[in-house]
Amino acid sequence: MAATSGGTKKYGLGSVLHHVLIHQSIIGEESLKQMDMAGEYPDVVIGCVGSGSNFSGIAFPFLRENLKNGQRTRLLAVEPEATPSLTKGVYTFDYGDTAGMTPIIKMHTLGHNFMPPSIHAGGLRYHGMAPTLSAMVNAGLVEAVSVAQTKVFEAAVLFARTEGILPAPESSHAIRTAIDEALKAKETGEKKVILFNLSGHGHFDLVSYNK
């Protein structure tokens, strides 16, 4: 916008770009300390992902530990089946916003003209992924999975009934995958420490739960 307005306006995205991901990494840094206080270290770190800031916030500090200190934590980014930029998108140059106002960046993308279907996890309806996270997925350092909305809400209701916390639809993608990982470990008899990011409550999403 600075270019189109003669330099009188500036345009900053609230996700996608590097500085936002770095700011969010306080989540993972605190998680590292809390896990240390509990005397545990995660085998798997899970977070929902729309354009990248939430997942990167929880996962990137653990990625650093993998690369720097030889830890072997799996990092699982969970996206909706309806907007599968990581699992079905193309790794190429595209605009970071739907308006086409940002410089083009290399990312996993469905195309900035992609019209996402109406799903209840509104925060995950984004066409592309942060370039830093995209590079990590492309390098095989982060895994990506997609989950169906119905399965997500099944997990959300189960979580609410067992934990007494109503999760946001976005966060429930991480819950769904955490449950799946726990069930796999139960089947194989493995002991696994699973960390997931409960990034929001669902108090303003009651209509979605009713549906």
mmCIF file of C-alpha atoms in Angstrom:
data_model
loop_
_atom_site.group_PDB
_atom_site.id
_atom_site.type_symbol
_atom_site.label_atom_id
_atom_site.label_comp_id
_atom_site.label_asym_id
_atom_site.label_seq_id
_atom_site.Cartn_x
_atom_site.Cartn_y
_atom_site.Cartn_z
ATOM 1 C CA MET A 1 0.000 0.000 0.000
ATOM 2 C CA ALA A 2 2.949 2.304 0.548
ATOM 3 C CA ALA A 3 3.666 2.059 -3.167
ATOM 4 C CA THR A 4 0.083 2.743 -4.268
ATOM 5 C CA SER A 5 -0.491 5.583 -1.800
ATOM 6 C CA GLY A 6 2.675 7.541 -2.499
ATOM 7 C CA GLY A 7 4.276 6.330 0.709
ATOM 8 C CA THR A 8 1.587 7.758 2.998
ATOM 9 C CA LYS A 9 0.305 4.398 4.260
ATOM 10 C CA LYS A 10 1.918 1.179 5.416
ATOM 11 C CA TYR A 11 0.435 -2.303 5.366
ATOM 12 C CA GLY A 12 1.371 -4.963 7.917
ATOM 13 C CA LEU A 13 0.083 -8.522 8.022
ATOM 14 C CA GLY A 14 -0.813 -10.128 11.343
ATOM 15 C CA SER A 15 0.454 -13.534 10.269
ATOM 16 C CA VAL A 16 2.469 -15.180 7.471
ATOM 17 C CA LEU A 17 5.548 -12.945 7.756
ATOM 18 C CA HIS A 18 8.745 -13.775 9.655
ATOM 19 C CA HIS A 19 8.494 -11.137 12.381
ATOM 20 C CA VAL A 20 5.041 -12.359 13.430
ATOM 21 C CA LEU A 21 6.259 -15.942 13.756
ATOM 22 C CA ILE A 22 9.234 -14.807 15.848
ATOM 23 C CA HIS A 23 6.947 -12.778 18.125
ATOM 24 C CA GLN A 24 4.699 -15.806 18.650
ATOM 25 C CA SER A 25 7.640 -18.036 19.572
ATOM 26 C CA ILE A 26 7.297 -16.913 23.191
ATOM 27 C CA ILE A 27 4.638 -19.653 23.359
ATOM 28 C CA GLY A 28 7.156 -22.362 22.576
ATOM 29 C CA GLU A 29 9.843 -20.821 24.782
ATOM 30 C CA GLU A 30 7.471 -20.884 27.756
ATOM 31 C CA SER A 31 6.427 -24.424 26.860
ATOM 32 C CA LEU A 32 10.063 -25.539 26.952
ATOM 33 C CA LYS A 33 10.432 -24.165 30.467
ATOM 34 C CA GLN A 34 7.127 -25.641 31.640
ATOM 35 C CA MET A 35 8.041 -29.062 30.288
ATOM 36 C CA ASP A 36 11.386 -28.825 32.075
ATOM 37 C CA MET A 37 9.586 -27.949 35.320
ATOM 38 C CA ALA A 38 7.440 -31.051 34.841
ATOM 39 C CA GLY A 39 10.514 -33.191 34.230
ATOM 40 C CA GLU A 40 9.360 -34.149 30.744
ATOM 41 C CA TYR A 41 10.265 -33.476 27.124
ATOM 42 C CA PRO A 42 7.770 -33.873 24.268
ATOM 43 C CA ASP A 43 8.073 -36.607 21.686
ATOM 44 C CA VAL A 44 5.483 -34.791 19.569
ATOM 45 C CA VAL A 45 4.496 -31.103 19.358
ATOM 46 C CA ILE A 46 1.177 -30.357 17.651
ATOM 47 C CA GLY A 47 -0.507 -27.126 16.598
ATOM 48 C CA CYS A 48 -3.248 -26.020 14.253
ATOM 49 C CA VAL A 49 -2.107 -24.079 11.221
ATOM 50 C CA GLY A 50 -3.800 -21.571 8.944
ATOM 51 C CA SER A 51 -1.062 -19.243 7.760
ATOM 52 C CA GLY A 52 1.614 -20.234 10.232
ATOM 53 C CA SER A 53 1.977 -17.929 13.235
ATOM 54 C CA ASN A 54 0.161 -20.099 15.791
ATOM 55 C CA PHE A 55 1.917 -23.340 14.882
ATOM 56 C CA SER A 56 5.327 -21.716 14.497
ATOM 57 C CA GLY A 57 4.892 -20.082 17.890
ATOM 58 C CA ILE A 58 4.657 -23.426 19.659
ATOM 59 C CA ALA A 59 6.923 -25.452 17.361
ATOM 60 C CA PHE A 60 9.889 -23.322 16.313
ATOM 61 C CA PRO A 61 11.656 -23.314 19.706
ATOM 62 C CA PHE A 62 11.465 -27.118 19.650
ATOM 63 C CA LEU A 63 12.715 -27.102 16.060
ATOM 64 C CA ARG A 64 15.713 -25.130 17.294
ATOM 65 C CA GLU A 65 16.349 -27.804 19.913
ATOM 66 C CA ASN A 66 16.134 -30.487 17.220
ATOM 67 C CA LEU A 67 18.676 -28.728 15.028
ATOM 68 C CA LYS A 68 21.003 -27.382 17.706
ATOM 69 C CA ASN A 69 20.914 -29.976 20.464
ATOM 70 C CA GLY A 70 19.989 -33.181 18.676
ATOM 71 C CA GLN A 71 16.479 -33.605 20.050
ATOM 72 C CA ARG A 72 14.158 -35.721 17.893
ATOM 73 C CA THR A 73 10.744 -34.197 18.553
ATOM 74 C CA ARG A 74 8.184 -34.618 15.771
ATOM 75 C CA LEU A 75 6.506 -31.357 14.810
ATOM 76 C CA LEU A 76 2.978 -31.775 13.448
ATOM 77 C CA ALA A 77 1.158 -28.910 11.707
ATOM 78 C CA VAL A 78 -2.569 -29.620 11.428
ATOM 79 C CA GLU A 79 -4.693 -27.908 8.777
ATOM 80 C CA PRO A 80 -8.326 -28.312 7.675
ATOM 81 C CA GLU A 81 -9.079 -30.611 4.765
ATOM 82 C CA ALA A 82 -10.983 -27.656 3.300
ATOM 83 C CA THR A 83 -7.867 -25.445 2.993
ATOM 84 C CA PRO A 84 -4.936 -27.856 2.548
ATOM 85 C CA SER A 85 -2.148 -25.479 1.563
ATOM 86 C CA LEU A 86 0.607 -27.620 3.109
ATOM 87 C CA THR A 87 -0.704 -31.046 2.136
ATOM 88 C CA LYS A 88 -2.049 -30.223 -1.334
ATOM 89 C CA GLY A 89 -0.786 -26.756 -2.208
ATOM 90 C CA VAL A 90 2.083 -25.836 -4.530
ATOM 91 C CA TYR A 91 5.440 -24.632 -3.194
ATOM 92 C CA THR A 92 5.948 -21.531 -5.302
ATOM 93 C CA PHE A 93 5.976 -17.738 -5.267
ATOM 94 C CA ASP A 94 2.677 -16.047 -4.471
ATOM 95 C CA TYR A 95 1.241 -13.012 -2.707
ATOM 96 C CA GLY A 96 1.039 -13.296 1.059
ATOM 97 C CA ASP A 97 -2.414 -11.736 1.116
ATOM 98 C CA THR A 98 -5.590 -12.164 -0.909
ATOM 99 C CA ALA A 99 -5.484 -8.538 -2.082
ATOM 100 C CA GLY A 100 -2.103 -9.018 -3.764
ATOM 101 C CA MET A 101 -0.573 -6.044 -1.946
ATOM 102 C CA THR A 102 2.448 -7.769 -0.411
ATOM 103 C CA PRO A 103 5.667 -8.632 -2.224
ATOM 104 C CA ILE A 104 5.531 -12.157 -3.605
ATOM 105 C CA ILE A 105 7.033 -14.764 -1.281
ATOM 106 C CA LYS A 106 7.851 -18.445 -1.658
ATOM 107 C CA MET A 107 5.251 -20.456 0.174
ATOM 108 C CA HIS A 108 2.962 -23.446 0.074
ATOM 109 C CA THR A 109 -0.135 -21.951 -1.512
ATOM 110 C CA LEU A 110 -3.495 -22.753 -3.025
ATOM 111 C CA GLY A 111 -3.289 -19.466 -4.954
ATOM 112 C CA HIS A 112 -4.102 -16.027 -3.540
ATOM 113 C CA ASN A 113 -7.352 -16.064 -5.546
ATOM 114 C CA PHE A 114 -8.434 -19.272 -3.791
ATOM 115 C CA MET A 115 -11.945 -18.985 -2.353
ATOM 116 C CA PRO A 116 -12.082 -21.159 0.755
ATOM 117 C CA PRO A 117 -15.299 -22.983 1.599
ATOM 118 C CA SER A 118 -17.291 -21.861 4.604
ATOM 119 C CA ILE A 119 -15.935 -23.772 7.590
ATOM 120 C CA HIS A 120 -16.321 -23.069 11.292
ATOM 121 C CA ALA A 121 -12.583 -22.645 11.911
ATOM 122 C CA GLY A 122 -12.484 -19.196 10.319
ATOM 123 C CA GLY A 123 -8.930 -18.533 11.477
ATOM 124 C CA LEU A 124 -7.624 -21.392 9.324
ATOM 125 C CA ARG A 125 -9.252 -20.328 6.040
ATOM 126 C CA TYR A 126 -6.095 -18.986 4.396
ATOM 127 C CA HIS A 127 -4.681 -19.647 0.953
ATOM 128 C CA GLY A 128 -1.000 -19.777 1.814
ATOM 129 C CA MET A 129 1.564 -20.608 4.463
ATOM 130 C CA ALA A 130 4.313 -18.542 6.051
ATOM 131 C CA PRO A 131 7.514 -18.792 3.976
ATOM 132 C CA THR A 132 9.644 -19.848 6.952
ATOM 133 C CA LEU A 133 7.265 -22.644 7.883
ATOM 134 C CA SER A 134 6.858 -23.594 4.221
ATOM 135 C CA ALA A 135 10.626 -23.990 3.950
ATOM 136 C CA MET A 136 10.707 -26.177 7.057
ATOM 137 C CA VAL A 137 7.982 -28.429 5.666
ATOM 138 C CA ASN A 138 9.725 -28.575 2.299
ATOM 139 C CA ALA A 139 12.957 -29.600 4.050
ATOM 140 C CA GLY A 140 11.201 -32.388 5.942
ATOM 141 C CA LEU A 141 11.731 -30.778 9.351
ATOM 142 C CA VAL A 142 8.005 -30.316 9.983
ATOM 143 C CA GLU A 143 5.194 -32.743 9.140
ATOM 144 C CA ALA A 144 1.805 -31.610 7.847
ATOM 145 C CA VAL A 145 -1.543 -33.378 8.156
ATOM 146 C CA SER A 146 -5.104 -32.377 7.315
ATOM 147 C CA VAL A 147 -8.248 -33.331 9.207
ATOM 148 C CA ALA A 148 -11.969 -33.235 8.428
ATOM 149 C CA GLN A 149 -14.221 -30.747 10.201
ATOM 150 C CA THR A 150 -16.589 -33.425 11.557
ATOM 151 C CA LYS A 151 -13.699 -35.305 13.172
ATOM 152 C CA VAL A 152 -12.431 -32.043 14.633
ATOM 153 C CA PHE A 153 -15.726 -31.274 16.361
ATOM 154 C CA GLU A 154 -15.996 -34.826 17.683
ATOM 155 C CA ALA A 155 -12.643 -34.293 19.379
ATOM 156 C CA ALA A 156 -13.665 -30.841 20.618
ATOM 157 C CA VAL A 157 -16.808 -32.165 22.298
ATOM 158 C CA LEU A 158 -14.862 -35.035 23.877
ATOM 159 C CA PHE A 159 -12.261 -32.584 25.175
ATOM 160 C CA ALA A 160 -14.922 -30.260 26.600
ATOM 161 C CA ARG A 161 -16.633 -33.122 28.414
ATOM 162 C CA THR A 162 -13.440 -34.589 29.856
ATOM 163 C CA GLU A 163 -11.437 -31.427 30.599
ATOM 164 C CA GLY A 164 -14.197 -28.876 31.203
ATOM 165 C CA ILE A 165 -12.728 -26.477 28.633
ATOM 166 C CA LEU A 166 -14.584 -25.530 25.456
ATOM 167 C CA PRO A 167 -11.902 -25.224 22.751
ATOM 168 C CA ALA A 168 -12.026 -23.002 19.690
ATOM 169 C CA PRO A 169 -12.653 -24.808 16.391
ATOM 170 C CA GLU A 170 -9.158 -23.831 15.249
ATOM 171 C CA SER A 171 -7.473 -25.270 18.351
ATOM 172 C CA SER A 172 -9.607 -28.390 18.067
ATOM 173 C CA HIS A 173 -7.612 -29.408 14.994
ATOM 174 C CA ALA A 174 -4.617 -29.860 17.303
ATOM 175 C CA ILE A 175 -6.770 -31.721 19.823
ATOM 176 C CA ARG A 176 -7.989 -34.107 17.126
ATOM 177 C CA THR A 177 -4.439 -34.948 16.108
ATOM 178 C CA ALA A 178 -3.226 -35.218 19.711
ATOM 179 C CA ILE A 179 -5.962 -37.784 20.366
ATOM 180 C CA ASP A 180 -5.013 -39.674 17.214
ATOM 181 C CA GLU A 181 -1.351 -39.721 18.237
ATOM 182 C CA ALA A 182 -2.264 -40.937 21.731
ATOM 183 C CA LEU A 183 -4.397 -43.743 20.310
ATOM 184 C CA LYS A 184 -1.553 -44.820 18.019
ATOM 185 C CA ALA A 185 0.818 -44.922 20.994
ATOM 186 C CA LYS A 186 -1.712 -46.961 22.959
ATOM 187 C CA GLU A 187 -1.946 -49.488 20.129
ATOM 188 C CA THR A 188 1.821 -49.884 19.837
ATOM 189 C CA GLY A 189 2.460 -49.783 23.572
ATOM 190 C CA GLU A 190 4.769 -46.794 23.256
ATOM 191 C CA LYS A 191 5.139 -44.204 25.982
ATOM 192 C CA LYS A 192 4.816 -40.783 24.371
ATOM 193 C CA VAL A 193 4.789 -37.263 25.720
ATOM 194 C CA ILE A 194 2.439 -35.238 23.510
ATOM 195 C CA LEU A 195 2.343 -31.443 23.666
ATOM 196 C CA PHE A 196 -0.333 -29.515 21.803
ATOM 197 C CA ASN A 197 -1.257 -25.857 21.712
ATOM 198 C CA LEU A 198 -4.741 -25.024 22.997
ATOM 199 C CA SER A 199 -4.650 -21.609 21.368
ATOM 200 C CA GLY A 200 -8.176 -20.353 22.031
ATOM 201 C CA HIS A 201 -11.516 -20.945 23.729
ATOM 202 C CA GLY A 202 -14.787 -21.552 21.929
ATOM 203 C CA HIS A 203 -17.061 -19.249 23.909
ATOM 204 C CA PHE A 204 -17.795 -17.222 20.791
ATOM 205 C CA ASP A 205 -18.234 -20.330 18.654
ATOM 206 C CA LEU A 206 -21.297 -21.830 20.326
ATOM 207 C CA VAL A 207 -23.319 -21.519 17.121
ATOM 208 C CA SER A 208 -20.748 -23.722 15.402
ATOM 209 C CA TYR A 209 -21.115 -26.319 18.142
ATOM 210 C CA ASN A 210 -24.896 -26.228 17.817
ATOM 211 C CA LYS A 211 -24.578 -27.027 14.123
#
